[in-house]
Every structure is written in C-alpha cells, then in structure tokens.
C-alpha cells in the first residue's frame, strides 16, 4: 500500500498534474463524482508544487465550476432534471432544495466544506435563484477552507495522514463545522 501511495505522489509532482487539478476541481463542482482532495493531497505531498498555490488553484476552479453549476440550475433545470434521475441523485437534489429553503447560508457552507456532494447544491442554488453574490462568497470561504485544511494537514503530517483523512474525513468535517457553528452562535 505504501509503495502504491508513493507512486501516486510521484506522478502528482508533474507539471501536468496542475492542469488535471484545474479540470478535476471545475468538473467536480458540476457533475464529476471524484473529489478534488484525491488529487490535491498527493500533489501537496509530492513537494514539487507550492502547497498554497495548488490550494488556491483548486479553490478557484472549484468555485468557478460551482458558478457554472449554479447557472446550469438557473437556466437549464428542465434539461438537467432527467439526468438528475439518470445519475440517481434526484433524492439528494430534493433534500438539498429543502435544506436550501430552510437553512440557506449555513447549509451551502456545509456543502462547500464537507464531503457532501457540493455539485448537488450548486445546481440547487441556481434552481432556487439563490443570491449569486452570496453563493460565490460562501463557496469561496467553504471550498478554500476545505482545501487549505487538506493541504495544511498534508504538509504538517505527511503521507500517513492520507490514510486517516480517507477514513475519518466526514467525522473531521462534522467536528470542525460543529465548532464553527458554536462560535458563530455564541
């Protein structure tokens, strides 16, 4: 397993990996099922990229993809709806729509920060005609916080942290969100 991880990290040190990071970050915010973290962490661990630069790249392209998802939801929902059924995410879409109507800002931040499928919420925000400027601001904060956390933890703790992140990411995200919400409402 360690040799496999080291091989992935070595490949993620290439110059082309930055292009792949842009593409993955952008498409993951719209439709692609593989999270950006899967490429970002090995790129940071490779030591061949400035961790702050690749984190900013991932954040920027993820938010840009989120804006495209928003406008797809806003303008093309009638065309997209059959695909939501086809990909088996219609229940997730309905749940996100419900939560947007009730919790708005808090839920968008949670979706941007956690492993919850952000793409579902970008489309839902557009369908619900959510305030685009607020959507962008929350997306920047949430996606940047997530990617900077992943990158920083990789820099600080190295290759072994990948196993822990993969195993406990959802629990870690819930814990961090609980702390943030506590400080916001105190």
Coordinates of C-alpha atoms in Angstrom, one line a residue:
X1 CA 0.0 0.0 0.0
X2 CA 2.8 2.4 0.9
X3 CA 4.5 1.8 -2.5
X4 CA 1.3 2.5 -4.3
X5 CA 0.8 5.7 -2.4
X6 CA 4.4 6.8 -3.1
X7 CA 3.9 6.0 -6.8
X8 CA 0.7 8.2 -6.9
X9 CA 2.5 11.0 -5.1
X10 CA 5.5 10.9 -7.5
X11 CA 3.1 11.1 -10.5
X12 CA 1.3 14.0 -8.9
X13 CA 4.5 16.0 -8.9
X14 CA 4.4 16.6 -12.6
X15 CA 3.6 19.9 -14.3
X16 CA 0.6 18.3 -16.0
X17 CA -1.0 17.5 -12.7
X18 CA -1.8 21.2 -12.2
X19 CA -3.9 21.0 -15.4
X20 CA -5.6 17.9 -14.1
X21 CA -6.3 19.7 -10.8
X22 CA -8.0 22.5 -12.6
X23 CA -10.1 20.2 -14.6
X24 CA -11.0 18.0 -11.6
X25 CA -11.8 20.9 -9.4
X26 CA -14.0 22.5 -12.0
X27 CA -15.9 19.4 -13.1
X28 CA -16.3 18.0 -9.5
X29 CA -18.3 21.1 -8.7
X30 CA -20.7 20.4 -11.5
X31 CA -21.0 16.6 -12.1
X32 CA -17.8 14.6 -11.6
X33 CA -18.0 12.2 -8.7
X34 CA -14.4 12.1 -7.6
X35 CA -13.5 14.8 -5.1
X36 CA -10.7 17.3 -5.7
X37 CA -8.9 16.1 -2.5
X38 CA -7.9 12.9 -4.2
X39 CA -5.6 14.8 -6.5
X40 CA -4.8 17.8 -4.2
X41 CA -3.4 15.8 -1.3
X42 CA -0.8 13.8 -3.4
X43 CA 0.2 17.0 -5.2
X44 CA 0.9 18.7 -2.0
X45 CA 2.7 15.6 -0.6
X46 CA 4.9 15.4 -3.7
X47 CA 6.7 18.5 -2.6
X48 CA 7.1 19.6 -6.2
X49 CA 4.3 22.2 -6.0
X50 CA 3.9 25.2 -3.7
X51 CA 1.1 23.9 -1.5
X52 CA -0.5 27.4 -1.2
X53 CA -0.6 27.9 -5.0
X54 CA -2.2 24.5 -5.7
X55 CA -4.7 25.1 -3.0
X56 CA -5.7 28.4 -4.4
X57 CA -5.9 26.8 -7.9
X58 CA -8.2 24.1 -6.6
X59 CA -10.3 26.6 -4.7
X60 CA -10.6 29.0 -7.7
X61 CA -11.5 26.3 -10.2
X62 CA -13.9 24.6 -7.8
X63 CA -15.8 27.9 -7.2
X64 CA -15.8 28.6 -10.9
X65 CA -17.3 25.2 -11.5
X66 CA -19.8 25.9 -8.8
X67 CA -20.9 29.1 -10.6
X68 CA -21.3 27.1 -13.8
X69 CA -23.4 24.6 -11.8
X70 CA -25.5 27.4 -10.4
X71 CA -26.2 28.8 -13.9
X72 CA -27.0 25.3 -15.2
X73 CA -29.5 25.0 -12.5
X74 CA -30.8 28.5 -13.1
X75 CA -31.2 28.4 -16.8
X76 CA -31.3 24.7 -17.8
X77 CA -33.1 22.9 -15.0
X78 CA -35.7 21.5 -17.3
X79 CA -32.9 19.9 -19.4
X80 CA -30.9 18.8 -16.4
X81 CA -33.7 17.2 -14.4
X82 CA -33.8 13.9 -16.5
X83 CA -30.0 13.5 -15.8
X84 CA -30.6 14.0 -12.1
X85 CA -32.9 11.0 -12.3
X86 CA -30.5 9.1 -14.5
X87 CA -27.5 9.6 -12.2
X88 CA -29.6 8.5 -9.2
X89 CA -29.2 11.8 -7.3
X90 CA -32.8 13.1 -7.5
X91 CA -33.4 12.3 -3.8
X92 CA -30.2 14.2 -3.0
X93 CA -31.4 17.1 -5.1
X94 CA -34.8 17.2 -3.4
X95 CA -33.1 17.1 0.0
X96 CA -30.7 19.9 -0.9
X97 CA -33.6 22.0 -2.2
X98 CA -35.5 21.5 1.1
X99 CA -32.4 22.4 3.1
X100 CA -31.7 25.5 1.0
X101 CA -35.2 26.8 1.6
X102 CA -34.8 26.4 5.3
X103 CA -31.1 26.9 6.1
X104 CA -29.6 28.7 3.1
X105 CA -26.2 30.1 4.0
X106 CA -25.3 27.6 6.7
X107 CA -26.1 24.6 4.5
X108 CA -24.3 26.0 1.5
X109 CA -21.2 26.5 3.6
X110 CA -21.5 22.9 5.0
X111 CA -21.9 21.6 1.4
X112 CA -18.8 23.6 0.3
X113 CA -16.7 22.4 3.2
X114 CA -17.6 18.8 3.8
X115 CA -17.7 15.6 1.6
X116 CA -21.4 16.2 0.9
X117 CA -21.8 16.4 -2.9
X118 CA -21.2 20.1 -3.5
X119 CA -22.4 19.8 -7.1
X120 CA -25.9 19.0 -6.0
X121 CA -26.0 22.2 -4.0
X122 CA -24.6 24.4 -6.8
X123 CA -27.4 23.3 -9.1
X124 CA -30.0 23.6 -6.4
X125 CA -28.8 27.2 -5.6
X126 CA -29.4 28.1 -9.2
X127 CA -32.8 26.4 -9.4
X128 CA -33.8 28.3 -6.3
X129 CA -32.5 31.5 -7.7
X130 CA -30.3 31.9 -4.6
X131 CA -28.4 35.3 -4.4
X132 CA -25.4 34.7 -6.7
X133 CA -23.0 37.0 -4.9
X134 CA -23.8 35.4 -1.6
X135 CA -23.4 32.0 -3.3
X136 CA -19.9 32.9 -4.6
X137 CA -18.8 34.4 -1.3
X138 CA -19.9 31.3 0.7
X139 CA -18.4 29.0 -1.9
X140 CA -15.0 30.8 -1.8
X141 CA -14.9 30.5 2.0
X142 CA -16.1 26.9 2.2
X143 CA -14.1 25.5 -0.6
X144 CA -10.9 27.4 0.3
X145 CA -11.3 26.3 4.0
X146 CA -11.7 22.7 2.9
X147 CA -8.8 22.6 0.5
X148 CA -6.5 24.6 2.8
X149 CA -7.2 22.3 5.6
X150 CA -6.4 19.2 3.5
X151 CA -3.2 20.8 2.2
X152 CA -2.0 22.1 5.6
X153 CA -2.7 18.7 7.2
X154 CA -0.7 17.0 4.4
X155 CA 2.2 19.4 4.8
X156 CA 2.2 19.1 8.6
X157 CA 1.7 15.3 8.9
X158 CA 2.9 13.9 5.6
X159 CA 1.9 10.7 3.8
X160 CA 0.5 8.8 6.8
X161 CA -2.3 11.4 7.1
X162 CA -3.8 10.3 3.8
X163 CA -5.0 7.1 5.4
X164 CA -6.5 9.0 8.3
X165 CA -8.2 11.6 6.1
X166 CA -9.7 8.9 3.9
X167 CA -11.0 7.1 6.9
X168 CA -12.3 10.0 9.0
X169 CA -12.9 12.9 6.7
X170 CA -16.6 13.1 7.3
X171 CA -16.2 12.9 11.1
X172 CA -13.5 15.5 11.0
X173 CA -15.7 17.8 8.8
X174 CA -18.6 17.4 11.2
X175 CA -16.4 18.2 14.2
X176 CA -15.0 21.4 12.5
X177 CA -18.4 22.5 11.4
X178 CA -19.8 22.0 14.9
X179 CA -17.0 24.2 16.3
X180 CA -17.6 26.9 13.7
X181 CA -21.4 26.9 14.3
X182 CA -20.8 27.1 18.1
X183 CA -18.6 30.2 17.7
X184 CA -21.0 31.8 15.2
X185 CA -24.0 31.5 17.6
X186 CA -22.2 32.2 20.9

